XYZ file of C-alpha atoms in Angstrom:
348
model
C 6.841 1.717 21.120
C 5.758 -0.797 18.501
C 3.422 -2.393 19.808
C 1.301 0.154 21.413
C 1.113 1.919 17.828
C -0.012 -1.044 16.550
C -2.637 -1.683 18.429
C -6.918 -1.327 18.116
C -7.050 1.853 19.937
C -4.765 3.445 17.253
C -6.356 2.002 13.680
C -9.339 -0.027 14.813
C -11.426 -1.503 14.192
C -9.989 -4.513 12.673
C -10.387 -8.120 12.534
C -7.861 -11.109 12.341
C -8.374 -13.975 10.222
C -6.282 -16.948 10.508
C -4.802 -18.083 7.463
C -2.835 -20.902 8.869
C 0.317 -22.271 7.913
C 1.421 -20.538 4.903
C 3.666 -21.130 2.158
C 5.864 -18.972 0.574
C 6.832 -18.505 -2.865
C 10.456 -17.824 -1.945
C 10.976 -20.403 0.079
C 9.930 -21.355 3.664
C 6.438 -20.309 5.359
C 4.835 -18.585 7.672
C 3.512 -20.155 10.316
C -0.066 -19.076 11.885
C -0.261 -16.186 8.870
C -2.618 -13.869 9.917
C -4.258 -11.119 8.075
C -5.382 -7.611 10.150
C -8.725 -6.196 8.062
C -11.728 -3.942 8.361
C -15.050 -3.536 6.637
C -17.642 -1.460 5.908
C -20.798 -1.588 4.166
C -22.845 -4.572 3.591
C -22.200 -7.503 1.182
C -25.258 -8.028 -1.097
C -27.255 -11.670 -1.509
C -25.263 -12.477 -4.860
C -22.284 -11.145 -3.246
C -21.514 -8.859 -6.702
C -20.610 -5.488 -5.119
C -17.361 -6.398 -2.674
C -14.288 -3.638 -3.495
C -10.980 -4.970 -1.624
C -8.568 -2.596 -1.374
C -5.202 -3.256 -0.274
C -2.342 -1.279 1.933
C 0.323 0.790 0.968
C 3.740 1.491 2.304
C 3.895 2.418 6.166
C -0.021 2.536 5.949
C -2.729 0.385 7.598
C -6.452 0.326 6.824
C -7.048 3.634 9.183
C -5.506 5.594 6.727
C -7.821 4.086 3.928
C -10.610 4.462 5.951
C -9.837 8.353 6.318
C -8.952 9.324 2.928
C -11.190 7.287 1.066
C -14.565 5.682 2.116
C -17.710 7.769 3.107
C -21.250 8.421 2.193
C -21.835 10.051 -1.612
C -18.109 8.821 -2.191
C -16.762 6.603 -5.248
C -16.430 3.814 -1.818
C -19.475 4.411 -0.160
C -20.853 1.686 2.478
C -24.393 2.228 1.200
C -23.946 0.605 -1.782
C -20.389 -1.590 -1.019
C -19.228 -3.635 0.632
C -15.659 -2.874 0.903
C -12.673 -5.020 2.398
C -9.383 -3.342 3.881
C -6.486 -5.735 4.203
C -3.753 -4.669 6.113
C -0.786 -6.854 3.853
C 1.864 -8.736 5.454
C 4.514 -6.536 7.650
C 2.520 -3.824 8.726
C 2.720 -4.559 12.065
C -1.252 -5.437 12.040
C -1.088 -8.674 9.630
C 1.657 -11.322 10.662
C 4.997 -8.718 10.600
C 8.096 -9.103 12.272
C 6.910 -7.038 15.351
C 4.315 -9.402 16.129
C 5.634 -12.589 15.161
C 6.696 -15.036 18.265
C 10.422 -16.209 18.962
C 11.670 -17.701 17.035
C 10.518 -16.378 13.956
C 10.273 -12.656 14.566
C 12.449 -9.174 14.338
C 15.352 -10.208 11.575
C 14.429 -13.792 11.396
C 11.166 -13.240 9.753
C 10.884 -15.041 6.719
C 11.331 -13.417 2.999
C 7.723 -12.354 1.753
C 6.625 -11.132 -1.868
C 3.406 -9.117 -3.510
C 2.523 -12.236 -4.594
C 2.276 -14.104 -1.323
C 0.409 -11.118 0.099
C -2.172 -11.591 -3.031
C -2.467 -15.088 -2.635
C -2.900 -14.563 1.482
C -5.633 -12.312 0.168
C -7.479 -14.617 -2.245
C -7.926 -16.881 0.317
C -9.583 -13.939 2.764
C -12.076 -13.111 0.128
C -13.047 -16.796 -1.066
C -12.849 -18.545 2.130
C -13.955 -15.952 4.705
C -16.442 -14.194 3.153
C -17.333 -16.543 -0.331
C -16.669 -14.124 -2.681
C -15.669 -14.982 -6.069
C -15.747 -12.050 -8.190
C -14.271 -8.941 -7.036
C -16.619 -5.602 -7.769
C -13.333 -3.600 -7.732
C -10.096 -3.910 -6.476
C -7.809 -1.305 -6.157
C -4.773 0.227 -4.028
C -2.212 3.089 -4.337
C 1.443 2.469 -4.612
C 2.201 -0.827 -3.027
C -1.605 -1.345 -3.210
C -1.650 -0.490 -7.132
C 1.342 -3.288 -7.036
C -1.209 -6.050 -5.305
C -4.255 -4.377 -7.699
C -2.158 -5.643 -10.632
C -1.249 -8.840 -9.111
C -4.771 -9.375 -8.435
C -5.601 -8.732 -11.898
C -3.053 -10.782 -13.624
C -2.494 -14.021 -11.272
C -6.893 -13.939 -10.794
C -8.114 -12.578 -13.703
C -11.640 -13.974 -12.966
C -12.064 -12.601 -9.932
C -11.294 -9.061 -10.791
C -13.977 -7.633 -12.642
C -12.639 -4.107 -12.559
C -9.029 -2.606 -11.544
C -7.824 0.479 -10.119
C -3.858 0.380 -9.551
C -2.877 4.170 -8.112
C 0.561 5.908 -8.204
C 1.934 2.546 -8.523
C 3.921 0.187 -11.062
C 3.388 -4.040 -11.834
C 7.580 -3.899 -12.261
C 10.021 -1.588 -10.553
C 12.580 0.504 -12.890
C 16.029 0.839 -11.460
C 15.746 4.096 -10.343
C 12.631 2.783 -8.276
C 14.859 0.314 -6.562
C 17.600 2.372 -6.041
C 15.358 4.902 -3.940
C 13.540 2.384 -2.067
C 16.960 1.258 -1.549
C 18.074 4.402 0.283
C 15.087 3.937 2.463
C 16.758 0.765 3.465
C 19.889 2.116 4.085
C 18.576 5.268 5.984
C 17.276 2.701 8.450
C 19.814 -0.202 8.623
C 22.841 2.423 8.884
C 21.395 3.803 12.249
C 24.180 1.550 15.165
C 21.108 1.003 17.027
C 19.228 -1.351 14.538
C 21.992 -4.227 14.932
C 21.409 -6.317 11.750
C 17.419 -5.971 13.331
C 17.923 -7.468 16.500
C 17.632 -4.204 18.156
C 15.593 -4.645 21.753
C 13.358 -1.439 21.099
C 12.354 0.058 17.524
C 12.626 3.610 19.404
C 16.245 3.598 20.229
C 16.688 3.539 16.097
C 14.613 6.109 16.085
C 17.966 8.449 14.067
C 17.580 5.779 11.376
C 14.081 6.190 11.168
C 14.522 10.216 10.768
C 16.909 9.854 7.792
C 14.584 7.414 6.558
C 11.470 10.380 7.134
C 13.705 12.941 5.591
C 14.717 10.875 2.476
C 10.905 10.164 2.218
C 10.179 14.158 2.577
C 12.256 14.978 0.151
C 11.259 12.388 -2.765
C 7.401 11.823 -1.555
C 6.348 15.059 -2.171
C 6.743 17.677 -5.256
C 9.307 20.765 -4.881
C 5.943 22.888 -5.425
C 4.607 21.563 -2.238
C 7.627 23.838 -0.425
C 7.690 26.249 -2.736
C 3.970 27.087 -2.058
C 3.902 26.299 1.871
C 0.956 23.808 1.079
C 1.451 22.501 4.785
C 0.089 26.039 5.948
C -3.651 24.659 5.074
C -2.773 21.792 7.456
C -2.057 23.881 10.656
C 1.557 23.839 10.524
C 3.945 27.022 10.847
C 7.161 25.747 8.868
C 8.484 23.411 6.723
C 10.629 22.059 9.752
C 7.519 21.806 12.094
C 5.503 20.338 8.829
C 8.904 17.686 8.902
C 8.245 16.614 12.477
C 4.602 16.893 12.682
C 3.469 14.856 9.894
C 6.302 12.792 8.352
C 8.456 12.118 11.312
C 4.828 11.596 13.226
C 4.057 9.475 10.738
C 7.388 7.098 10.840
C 9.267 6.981 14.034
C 6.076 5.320 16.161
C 6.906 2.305 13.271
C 9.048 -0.715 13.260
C 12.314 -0.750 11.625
C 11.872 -4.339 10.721
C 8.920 -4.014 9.286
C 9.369 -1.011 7.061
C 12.326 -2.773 5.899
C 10.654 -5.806 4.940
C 7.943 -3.884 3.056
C 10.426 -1.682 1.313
C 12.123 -5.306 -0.208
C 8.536 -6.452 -1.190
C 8.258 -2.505 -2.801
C 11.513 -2.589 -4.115
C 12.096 -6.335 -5.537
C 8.338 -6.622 -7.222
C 7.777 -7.747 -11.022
C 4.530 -8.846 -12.253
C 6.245 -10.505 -14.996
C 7.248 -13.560 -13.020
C 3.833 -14.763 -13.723
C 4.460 -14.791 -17.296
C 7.956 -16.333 -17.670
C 9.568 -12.646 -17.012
C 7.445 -10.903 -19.998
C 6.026 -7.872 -18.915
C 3.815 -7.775 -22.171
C 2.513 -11.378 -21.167
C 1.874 -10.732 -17.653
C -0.488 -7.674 -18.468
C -2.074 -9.323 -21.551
C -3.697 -11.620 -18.832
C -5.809 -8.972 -17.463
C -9.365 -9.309 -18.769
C -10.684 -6.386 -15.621
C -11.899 -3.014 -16.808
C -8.823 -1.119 -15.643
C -8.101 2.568 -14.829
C -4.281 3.415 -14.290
C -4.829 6.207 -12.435
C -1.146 8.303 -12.401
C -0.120 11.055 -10.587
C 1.266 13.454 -12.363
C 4.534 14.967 -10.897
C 5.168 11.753 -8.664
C 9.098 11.142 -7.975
C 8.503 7.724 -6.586
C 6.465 6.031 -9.952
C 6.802 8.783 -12.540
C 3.881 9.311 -15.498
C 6.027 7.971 -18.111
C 6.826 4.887 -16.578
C 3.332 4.559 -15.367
C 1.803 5.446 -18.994
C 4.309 2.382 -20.746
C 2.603 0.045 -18.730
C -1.040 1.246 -19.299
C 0.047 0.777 -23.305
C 0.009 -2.946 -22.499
C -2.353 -3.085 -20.353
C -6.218 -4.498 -22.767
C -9.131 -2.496 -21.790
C -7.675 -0.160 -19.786
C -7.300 3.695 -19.869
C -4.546 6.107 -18.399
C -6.403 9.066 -15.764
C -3.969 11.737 -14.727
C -4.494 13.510 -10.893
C -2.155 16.722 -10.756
C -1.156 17.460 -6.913
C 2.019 19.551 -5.348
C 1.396 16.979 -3.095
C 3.494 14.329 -5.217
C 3.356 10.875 -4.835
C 1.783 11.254 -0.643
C -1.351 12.844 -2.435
C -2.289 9.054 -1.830
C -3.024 10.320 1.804
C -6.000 12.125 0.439
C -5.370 15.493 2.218
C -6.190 17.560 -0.660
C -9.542 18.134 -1.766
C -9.095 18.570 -5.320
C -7.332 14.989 -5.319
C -10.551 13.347 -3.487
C -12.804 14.703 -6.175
C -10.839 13.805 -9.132
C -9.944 9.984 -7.897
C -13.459 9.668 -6.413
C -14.686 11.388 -10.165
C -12.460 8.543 -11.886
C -13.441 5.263 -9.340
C -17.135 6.466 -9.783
C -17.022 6.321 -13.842
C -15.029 2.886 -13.102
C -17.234 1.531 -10.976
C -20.546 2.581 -13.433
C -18.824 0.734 -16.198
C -20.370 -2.806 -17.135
């Protein structure tokens, strides 16, 4: 199951680079790290217009690809060059799924945001000589690695777009991304994650789709049938064809693992635990770009950390699409973000 979803043929093309041996912040490594990407566009002779933009939860750089980059867009190829990195657990970078015995399924090794940013760093410097990010940006668990970028490499970030996302998770953050968890691990079939196929926990995985339904997107999105503009006849058949199409072909293991990374991330740990600190360290032109009736990383918790965030501004994106606006089906979202990344991207 796993491993034919993630495969080339599904969300090519990408490339591997091989990071090597790879320590961890929380202990441990991981050994042969490799990081999935794709490109597009052409890096200039001074190497000053590179955008990297990071994954989100569940996603890979196909999705990005879709929903975000094209000609006359904010990430156009024609004028950027523009880096998708699939982070670690995705099932295309170094994940459970694809590690080798012994290291793989449950025994995978604890990772953080911050080993995925520092994995990254050495992608753009090392692979490609870059050392001054045009842009970075990411929704959700991407807007998490955006402001990891920004605060642990200030240099190298000369602008910042963090979407729909937070640098430190509130409680109730943790306790959703919690359920997630749970949805999963309670299915008998996962077996602490030693499970012999992903598919036979495939009842976890619909709790897990369901609890996602429910919280990812806004009550306005049922109200007003918004899945009739994409084709489907119900809000069970909109269920099944899009978020249970989305989920089941997945890993448990690694949706689990991401969800800890979601759930357990704080930016402050760069700064002695001080969320003030940590985003006082951010020198990047930065738009905080919220969405507006998003369950998962509500506006007010979004617009506290903008306050401390220097140089930056807060943009608001209204959607009944919630928080999964990220996947760009909307058009009014892809001309406001694309509005806001263009005016970002113009700034000096």
């Amino acid at each position: 199951m796993a491993e034919s979803y993630y495969s080339q043929d599904i969300h090519g093309p990408f490339q591997i680079a091989d990071i090597g041996d790879f320590e961890l912040e929380n202990g441990g490594k991981l050994r042969n790290l490799k990081l999935a990407y794709a490109t597009f566009g052409t890096l200039s002779a001074k190497k000053d217009n590179a955008i990297l933009f990071p994954t989100w939860y569940s996603g890979t750089n196909k999705v990005l690809e879709q929903s975000y980059i094209g000609e006359g867009r904010a990430l156009d190829p024609a004028r950027y060059f523009i880096i998708l990195v699939n982070q670690i657990g995705n099932g295309l970078s170094s994940s459970p799924s694809n590690t080798p015995i012994p290291f793989n399924a449950a025994a995978f090794p604890s990772v953080t945001i911050g080993d995925d940013v520092r994995a990254q760093h050495k992608l753009v410097t090392e692979t490609f000589g870059i050392e001054k990010l045009a842009l970075v940006l990411g929704g959700s668990m991407g807007a998490q690695q955006t402001y990891e970028w920004a605060i642990r490499f200030p240099d190298a970030v000369k602008r910042a777009a963090p979407l729909a996302g937070l640098g430190r998770g509130t409680p109730y953050t943790k306790l959703l991304v919690d359920t997630f968890i749970e949805a999963i691990a309670s299915d008998p079939a996962f077996d602490g994650g030693w499970y012999a196929d992903g598919a036979a926990v495939q009842r976890g995985l619909r709790r897990h789709a369901h609890l996602f339904a429910t919280s990812g997107f806004s009550p306005a999105l049922y109200t007003h049938e918004r899945w009739l503009e994409l084709g489907f006849s119900s809000a069970e058949d909109f269920l099944r064809g899009f978020v249970e199409a989305h989920f089941l072909p997945q890993d448990p293991n690694n949706l689990i693992l991401l969800a800890r990374k979601w759930r357990d991330h704080d930016v402050g740990r760069n700064a002695g635990g001080s969320l003030k600190e940590a985003f006082a360290r951010i020198t990047a032109k930065t738009f905080v770009i919220a969405i507006e009736n998003d369950a998962f990383f509500p506006l007010k918790d979004v617009a506290a950390e903008q306050a401390l965030i220097p140089n930056s501004e807060l943009k608001l994106v209204a959607s009944d699409w919630g928080h999964l606006a990220l996947f760009g089906t909307e058009g009014a979202y892809r001309e406001t973000v694309d509005g806001y990344l263009k005016e970002l991207l113009a700034a000096a």
